[in-house]
XYZ file of N, CA, C and O in Angstrom:
548
model
N 0.843 -1.175 0.000
C 0.000 0.000 0.000
C 0.892 1.244 0.000
O 1.746 1.397 0.854
N 0.649 2.115 -0.930
C 1.490 3.290 -1.138
C 1.145 4.404 -0.152
O -0.016 4.664 0.136
N 2.191 5.096 0.316
C 2.036 6.217 1.234
C 2.683 7.467 0.637
O 3.440 7.372 -0.336
N 2.403 8.607 1.222
C 3.043 9.854 0.790
C 4.552 9.734 0.973
O 5.328 10.130 0.097
N 4.987 9.171 2.099
C 6.429 9.002 2.340
C 7.082 8.192 1.231
O 8.162 8.552 0.752
N 6.437 7.118 0.822
C 7.002 6.277 -0.237
C 7.068 7.028 -1.557
O 8.074 6.961 -2.272
N 6.001 7.736 -1.902
C 5.977 8.474 -3.167
C 7.009 9.599 -3.194
O 7.626 9.856 -4.220
N 7.172 10.279 -2.069
C 8.130 11.386 -1.997
C 9.549 10.910 -1.715
O 10.494 11.701 -1.800
N 9.686 9.627 -1.376
C 10.996 9.062 -1.021
C 11.684 9.912 0.051
O 12.867 10.248 -0.062
N 10.896 10.264 1.044
C 11.384 11.110 2.133
C 10.685 10.703 3.422
O 9.462 10.768 3.513
N 11.483 10.286 4.389
C 10.941 9.878 5.678
C 11.178 11.004 6.674
O 12.307 11.446 6.867
N 10.093 11.453 7.259
C 10.206 12.490 8.282
C 10.578 11.841 9.603
O 10.101 10.750 9.929
N 11.402 12.515 10.383
C 11.714 11.968 11.706
C 10.477 12.028 12.600
O 9.557 12.812 12.362
N 10.475 11.203 13.636
C 9.385 11.231 14.605
C 9.335 12.629 15.218
O 10.362 13.153 15.662
N 8.169 13.270 15.215
C 8.095 14.640 15.706
C 8.335 14.776 17.210
O 8.585 15.864 17.708
N 8.273 13.693 17.948
C 8.542 13.741 19.377
C 7.330 14.146 20.198
O 6.324 14.622 19.681
N 7.463 13.995 21.490
C 6.337 14.228 22.394
C 5.979 15.705 22.529
O 4.873 16.038 22.933
N 6.891 16.603 22.193
C 6.614 18.036 22.319
C 5.947 18.641 21.099
O 5.630 19.832 21.082
N 5.711 17.829 20.081
C 5.121 18.342 18.836
C 3.650 18.682 19.041
O 2.960 18.086 19.866
N 3.183 19.638 18.246
C 1.763 19.980 18.288
C 0.950 18.801 17.752
O 1.471 17.933 17.041
N -0.332 18.808 18.066
C -1.220 17.749 17.579
C -1.226 17.721 16.057
O -1.192 16.658 15.441
N -1.214 18.907 15.435
C -1.246 18.976 13.973
C 0.028 18.395 13.362
O -0.031 17.622 12.406
N 1.176 18.742 13.914
C 2.453 18.222 13.391
C 2.501 16.705 13.533
O 2.880 15.989 12.600
N 2.099 16.206 14.689
C 2.095 14.758 14.909
C 1.132 14.064 13.945
O 1.454 13.015 13.378
N -0.029 14.657 13.726
C -1.030 14.068 12.823
C -0.511 14.037 11.385
O -0.676 13.041 10.679
N 0.109 15.116 10.948
C 0.640 15.158 9.582
C 1.744 14.119 9.394
O 1.798 13.453 8.349
N 2.602 13.965 10.377
C 3.657 12.950 10.292
C 3.039 11.558 10.202
O 3.490 10.713 9.414
N 1.991 11.335 10.973
C 1.290 10.054 10.950
C 0.628 9.820 9.585
O 0.710 8.723 9.029
N 0.001 10.845 9.054
C -0.692 10.709 7.773
C 0.274 10.461 6.614
O -0.104 9.824 5.630
N 1.494 10.943 6.719
C 2.477 10.676 5.656
C 2.770 9.177 5.542
O 3.213 8.716 4.504
N 2.526 8.437 6.617
C 2.798 6.994 6.633
C 1.528 6.154 6.420
O 1.588 4.936 6.403
N 0.398 6.819 6.291
C -0.879 6.112 6.104
C -1.072 5.760 4.631
O -0.828 6.588 3.756
N -1.518 4.536 4.332
C -1.777 4.179 2.930
C -2.802 5.136 2.297
O -3.824 5.455 2.906
N -2.514 5.581 1.089
C -3.400 6.523 0.399
C -4.811 5.972 0.248
O -5.787 6.722 0.334
N -4.921 4.680 0.049
C -6.232 4.054 -0.134
C -7.100 4.154 1.121
O -8.313 3.998 1.043
N -6.498 4.445 2.259
C -7.241 4.534 3.521
C -7.537 5.976 3.941
O -8.115 6.207 4.998
N -7.158 6.954 3.120
C -7.366 8.355 3.478
C -8.855 8.686 3.522
O -9.619 8.288 2.650
N -9.232 9.432 4.542
C -10.604 9.926 4.684
C -10.659 11.362 4.161
O -9.625 11.972 3.875
N -11.859 11.905 4.092
C -12.022 13.309 3.706
C -11.241 14.189 4.679
O -10.536 15.116 4.268
N -11.339 13.896 5.956
C -10.629 14.689 6.965
C -9.113 14.600 6.780
O -8.405 15.600 6.908
N -8.605 13.420 6.466
C -7.167 13.265 6.228
C -6.727 14.140 5.053
O -5.700 14.824 5.124
N -7.490 14.112 3.979
C -7.177 14.941 2.807
C -7.246 16.420 3.158
O -6.372 17.207 2.774
N -8.263 16.806 3.918
C -8.418 18.206 4.312
C -7.208 18.690 5.112
O -6.661 19.747 4.838
N -6.782 17.885 6.061
C -5.630 18.252 6.892
C -4.379 18.408 6.033
O -3.700 19.435 6.084
N -4.062 17.381 5.279
C -2.798 17.379 4.522
C -2.776 18.461 3.447
O -1.768 19.160 3.283
N -3.851 18.617 2.699
C -3.874 19.640 1.659
C -3.910 21.033 2.269
O -3.345 21.974 1.712
N -4.526 21.175 3.418
C -4.521 22.454 4.116
C -3.130 22.859 4.561
O -2.813 24.049 4.646
N -2.285 21.873 4.811
C -0.896 22.138 5.196
C 0.055 22.065 3.992
O 1.260 22.226 4.145
N -0.514 21.792 2.810
C 0.245 21.645 1.563
C 1.323 20.567 1.679
O 2.457 20.728 1.239
N 0.923 19.446 2.249
C 1.811 18.282 2.400
C 1.294 17.174 1.494
O 0.102 16.850 1.507
N 2.189 16.595 0.698
C 1.820 15.480 -0.162
C 0.867 15.851 -1.284
O 0.147 15.004 -1.806
N 0.891 17.111 -1.679
C -0.079 17.615 -2.670
C -0.081 16.808 -3.970
O -1.152 16.434 -4.450
N 1.073 16.502 -4.581
C 1.016 15.759 -5.854
C 0.314 14.403 -5.743
O -0.343 13.968 -6.672
N 0.437 13.769 -4.594
C -0.209 12.467 -4.405
C -1.668 12.600 -3.989
O -2.505 11.788 -4.383
N -1.978 13.617 -3.206
C -3.303 13.712 -2.594
C -4.305 14.549 -3.377
O -5.507 14.290 -3.299
N -3.834 15.526 -4.122
C -4.760 16.382 -4.860
C -5.601 15.600 -5.867
O -6.815 15.820 -5.947
N -5.035 14.668 -6.624
C -5.887 13.890 -7.535
C -6.983 13.108 -6.799
O -8.104 13.007 -7.287
N -6.666 12.585 -5.623
C -7.675 11.876 -4.825
C -8.783 12.827 -4.390
O -9.970 12.495 -4.445
N -8.382 14.021 -3.950
C -9.359 15.017 -3.509
C -10.258 15.450 -4.665
O -11.472 15.581 -4.495
N -9.675 15.653 -5.838
C -10.472 16.076 -6.994
C -11.500 15.008 -7.352
O -12.669 15.322 -7.599
N -11.096 13.734 -7.369
C -12.040 12.653 -7.663
C -13.211 12.684 -6.685
O -14.373 12.548 -7.075
N -12.903 12.878 -5.420
C -13.928 12.929 -4.390
C -14.830 14.145 -4.575
O -16.051 14.046 -4.483
N -14.226 15.298 -4.854
C -14.993 16.541 -5.008
C -15.870 16.533 -6.256
O -16.920 17.169 -6.272
N -15.459 15.826 -7.284
C -16.302 15.714 -8.475
C -17.578 14.937 -8.160
O -18.632 15.207 -8.736
N -17.489 13.996 -7.238
C -18.676 13.234 -6.806
C -19.495 14.017 -5.785
O -20.713 13.933 -5.777
N -18.781 14.744 -4.899
C -19.462 15.464 -3.819
C -18.676 16.733 -3.476
O -17.774 16.694 -2.642
N -19.019 17.855 -4.105
C -18.287 19.101 -3.843
C -18.360 19.548 -2.385
O -17.487 20.272 -1.917
N -19.377 19.098 -1.669
C -19.530 19.482 -0.260
C -18.992 18.418 0.689
O -19.348 18.397 1.869
N -18.113 17.550 0.181
C -17.512 16.525 1.034
C -16.985 17.200 2.301
O -16.356 18.253 2.243
N -17.265 16.561 3.420
C -17.021 17.203 4.713
C -16.039 16.412 5.556
O -16.208 15.214 5.770
N -15.007 17.123 6.026
C -14.115 16.551 7.028
C -14.758 16.743 8.391
O -15.940 16.482 8.573
N -14.008 17.264 9.336
C -14.528 17.429 10.693
C -15.120 18.805 10.968
O -15.554 19.064 12.085
N -15.137 19.700 9.988
C -15.562 21.065 10.283
C -16.910 21.463 9.696
O -17.824 21.802 10.411
N -17.049 21.455 8.395
C -18.292 21.920 7.785
C -18.389 21.389 6.359
O -17.372 21.013 5.763
N -19.607 21.319 5.816
C -19.752 20.878 4.424
C -18.926 21.785 3.505
O -19.030 23.006 3.568
N -18.085 21.161 2.700
C -17.248 21.923 1.781
C -15.881 22.274 2.338
O -15.112 22.966 1.679
N -15.517 21.764 3.531
C -14.217 22.130 4.106
C -13.047 21.589 3.287
O -12.011 22.243 3.165
N -13.210 20.431 2.662
C -12.151 19.920 1.784
C -12.019 20.816 0.554
O -10.911 21.206 0.178
N -13.141 21.160 -0.052
C -13.123 22.038 -1.221
C -12.450 23.363 -0.880
O -11.646 23.867 -1.654
N -12.748 23.890 0.266
C -12.153 25.154 0.702
C -10.625 25.068 0.702
O -9.944 25.971 0.211
N -10.088 23.981 1.240
C -8.637 23.830 1.273
C -8.056 23.601 -0.122
O -6.980 24.102 -0.442
N -8.751 22.861 -0.948
C -8.285 22.626 -2.319
C -8.247 23.939 -3.104
O -7.304 24.205 -3.839
N -9.260 24.773 -2.925
C -9.324 26.039 -3.656
C -8.207 26.999 -3.246
O -7.832 27.873 -4.019
N -7.683 26.835 -2.050
C -6.609 27.711 -1.559
C -5.224 27.294 -2.028
O -4.256 28.024 -1.817
N -5.112 26.127 -2.623
C -3.791 25.677 -3.075
C -3.253 26.622 -4.141
O -4.005 27.091 -4.999
N -1.953 26.880 -4.117
C -1.374 27.782 -5.115
C -1.398 27.157 -6.513
O -1.442 25.931 -6.664
N -1.357 28.003 -7.510
C -1.399 27.530 -8.904
C -0.371 26.447 -9.223
O -0.695 25.510 -9.956
N 0.872 26.517 -8.717
C 1.836 25.457 -9.039
C 1.375 24.056 -8.608
O 1.829 23.060 -9.181
N 0.492 23.959 -7.649
C -0.018 22.647 -7.225
C -0.749 21.944 -8.364
O -0.841 20.720 -8.393
N -1.264 22.720 -9.296
C -2.055 22.182 -10.409
C -1.225 21.968 -11.669
O -1.763 21.504 -12.678
N 0.064 22.272 -11.644
C 0.872 22.262 -12.872
C 0.853 20.915 -13.604
O 0.853 20.889 -14.819
N 0.832 19.820 -12.881
C 0.792 18.511 -13.552
C -0.611 17.908 -13.549
O -0.790 16.748 -13.902
N -1.590 18.719 -13.150
C -2.970 18.233 -13.060
C -3.932 19.140 -13.818
O -5.031 19.427 -13.355
N -3.521 19.580 -14.982
C -4.336 20.532 -15.740
C -5.702 19.962 -16.109
O -6.710 20.660 -16.035
N -5.754 18.708 -16.500
C -7.039 18.093 -16.883
C -7.965 17.996 -15.672
O -9.162 18.284 -15.786
N -7.407 17.607 -14.516
C -8.211 17.516 -13.298
C -8.724 18.891 -12.885
O -9.874 19.046 -12.485
N -7.868 19.907 -13.011
C -8.277 21.263 -12.644
C -9.420 21.723 -13.556
O -10.393 22.321 -13.104
N -9.300 21.413 -14.841
C -10.330 21.816 -15.803
C -11.662 21.128 -15.482
O -12.715 21.756 -15.525
N -11.619 19.840 -15.154
C -12.843 19.109 -14.805
C -13.469 19.668 -13.533
O -14.688 19.843 -13.465
N -12.631 19.958 -12.545
C -13.150 20.522 -11.305
C -13.730 21.911 -11.549
O -14.823 22.223 -11.065
N -13.032 22.732 -12.317
C -13.518 24.087 -12.611
C -14.869 24.033 -13.319
O -15.771 24.811 -13.005
N -15.028 23.111 -14.246
C -16.294 22.969 -14.965
C -17.426 22.596 -14.005
O -18.519 23.177 -14.055
N -17.161 21.653 -13.126
C -18.177 21.242 -12.152
C -18.508 22.380 -11.192
O -19.677 22.593 -10.850
N -17.495 23.127 -10.790
C -17.725 24.231 -9.851
C -18.457 25.390 -10.512
O -19.254 26.069 -9.859
N -18.215 25.623 -11.792
C -18.922 26.690 -12.506
C -20.419 26.389 -12.525
O -21.245 27.285 -12.333
N -20.775 25.127 -12.729
C -22.189 24.741 -12.693
C -22.756 24.874 -11.282
O -23.866 25.367 -11.094
N -21.967 24.458 -10.312
C -22.405 24.498 -8.921
C -22.688 25.923 -8.454
O -23.713 26.196 -7.842
N -21.800 26.836 -8.770
C -21.912 28.203 -8.272
C -23.074 28.958 -8.929
O -23.547 29.954 -8.400
N -23.558 28.436 -10.041
C -24.672 29.090 -10.733
C -26.021 28.768 -10.105
O -27.012 29.425 -10.395
N -26.062 27.752 -9.254
C -27.331 27.348 -8.663
C -27.391 27.578 -7.169
O -26.460 28.099 -6.565
N -28.514 27.202 -6.569
C -28.665 27.367 -5.127
C -27.654 26.478 -4.393
O -27.329 25.420 -4.908
N -27.154 26.846 -3.256
C -27.457 28.062 -2.505
C -26.611 29.256 -2.926
O -26.793 30.357 -2.424
N -25.732 29.058 -3.877
C -24.783 30.115 -4.237
C -25.383 31.244 -5.049
O -24.845 32.336 -5.095
N -26.476 30.986 -5.715
C -27.060 32.007 -6.584
C -27.908 33.019 -5.815
O -28.358 34.002 -6.391
N -28.104 32.804 -4.531
C -28.907 33.717 -3.710
C -28.209 35.075 -3.619
O -27.118 35.180 -3.082
N -28.811 36.138 -4.148
C -28.164 37.457 -4.130
C -28.093 38.066 -2.731
O -27.363 39.020 -2.505
N -28.830 37.501 -1.784
C -28.869 38.060 -0.428
C -27.908 37.379 0.548
O -28.051 37.538 1.751
N -26.931 36.634 0.036
C -25.968 35.995 0.931
C -25.212 37.068 1.709
O -24.686 38.015 1.140
N -25.159 36.910 2.994
C -24.466 37.876 3.851
C -22.955 37.671 3.749
O -22.500 36.571 3.446
N -22.162 38.712 4.030
C -20.701 38.625 3.883
C -20.047 37.459 4.626
O -19.113 36.869 4.131
N -20.523 37.106 5.797
C -19.896 36.029 6.569
C -20.605 34.685 6.428
O -20.256 33.718 7.092
N -21.597 34.618 5.576
C -22.327 33.379 5.334
C -21.344 32.354 4.739
O -20.651 32.660 3.767
N -21.291 31.123 5.305
C -20.370 30.112 4.763
C -20.568 29.858 3.273
O -19.601 29.629 2.548
N -21.819 29.912 2.804
C -22.054 29.706 1.377
C -21.451 30.838 0.552
O -20.950 30.618 -0.550
N -21.520 32.054 1.063
C -20.928 33.183 0.333
C -19.406 33.063 0.325
O -18.767 33.303 -0.702
N -18.826 32.693 1.449
C -17.369 32.542 1.515
C -16.896 31.468 0.550
O -15.902 31.654 -0.165
N -17.606 30.346 0.509
C -17.238 29.269 -0.407
C -17.472 29.698 -1.847
O -16.635 29.448 -2.714
N -18.593 30.369 -2.110
C -18.867 30.869 -3.460
C -17.755 31.800 -3.918
O -17.250 31.694 -5.040
N -17.338 32.731 -3.053
C -16.287 33.674 -3.408
C -14.968 32.958 -3.674
O -14.236 33.311 -4.600
N -14.671 31.913 -2.893
C -13.452 31.131 -3.118
C -13.526 30.403 -4.459
O -12.538 30.336 -5.198
N -14.698 29.870 -4.791
C -14.879 29.200 -6.084
C -14.683 30.198 -7.219
O -13.996 29.909 -8.206
N -15.269 31.375 -7.097
C -15.138 32.385 -8.158
C -13.681 32.811 -8.341
O -13.228 33.010 -9.475
N -12.931 32.938 -7.241
C -11.499 33.275 -7.360
C -10.748 32.146 -8.077
O -9.887 32.404 -8.915
N -11.081 30.903 -7.751
C -10.455 29.749 -8.385
C -10.753 29.746 -9.886
O -9.860 29.521 -10.700
N -11.998 30.026 -10.233
C -12.389 30.031 -11.640
C -11.732 31.166 -12.411
O -11.494 31.049 -13.617
N -11.436 32.263 -11.747
C -10.835 33.427 -12.395
C -9.331 33.284 -12.618
O -8.744 34.019 -13.391
N -8.719 32.304 -11.963
C -7.257 32.130 -12.090
C -6.891 31.438 -13.384
O -7.579 30.713 -13.962
């Protein structure tokens, strides 16, 4: 079973007992088989920009089926982290980016995103705005 560590050919040292929960979790996830990754695992790692070449294609496949796939925080939290990735993350995934952009363009045109009365701090408005920025890049 393939892991991020195996794909990157880089083993991180044990973070030790003084490491933050996030650092320890990321080190653990680098050793977890990709086939066993959950939405939350993808959200964490992509949010920290760790293992992006291996994990982004998995996230895109999941998001094409369910754009509101939810980790531990809120519907669409994985999408939110994927949309924040810098453009170089997509350099070898142009076809996947195009497919995701097409699906998101359709999504943002309908409810709940099409509501003109979305308030500035409304989660749907924040996600809609992130999608629009992604589409504009």
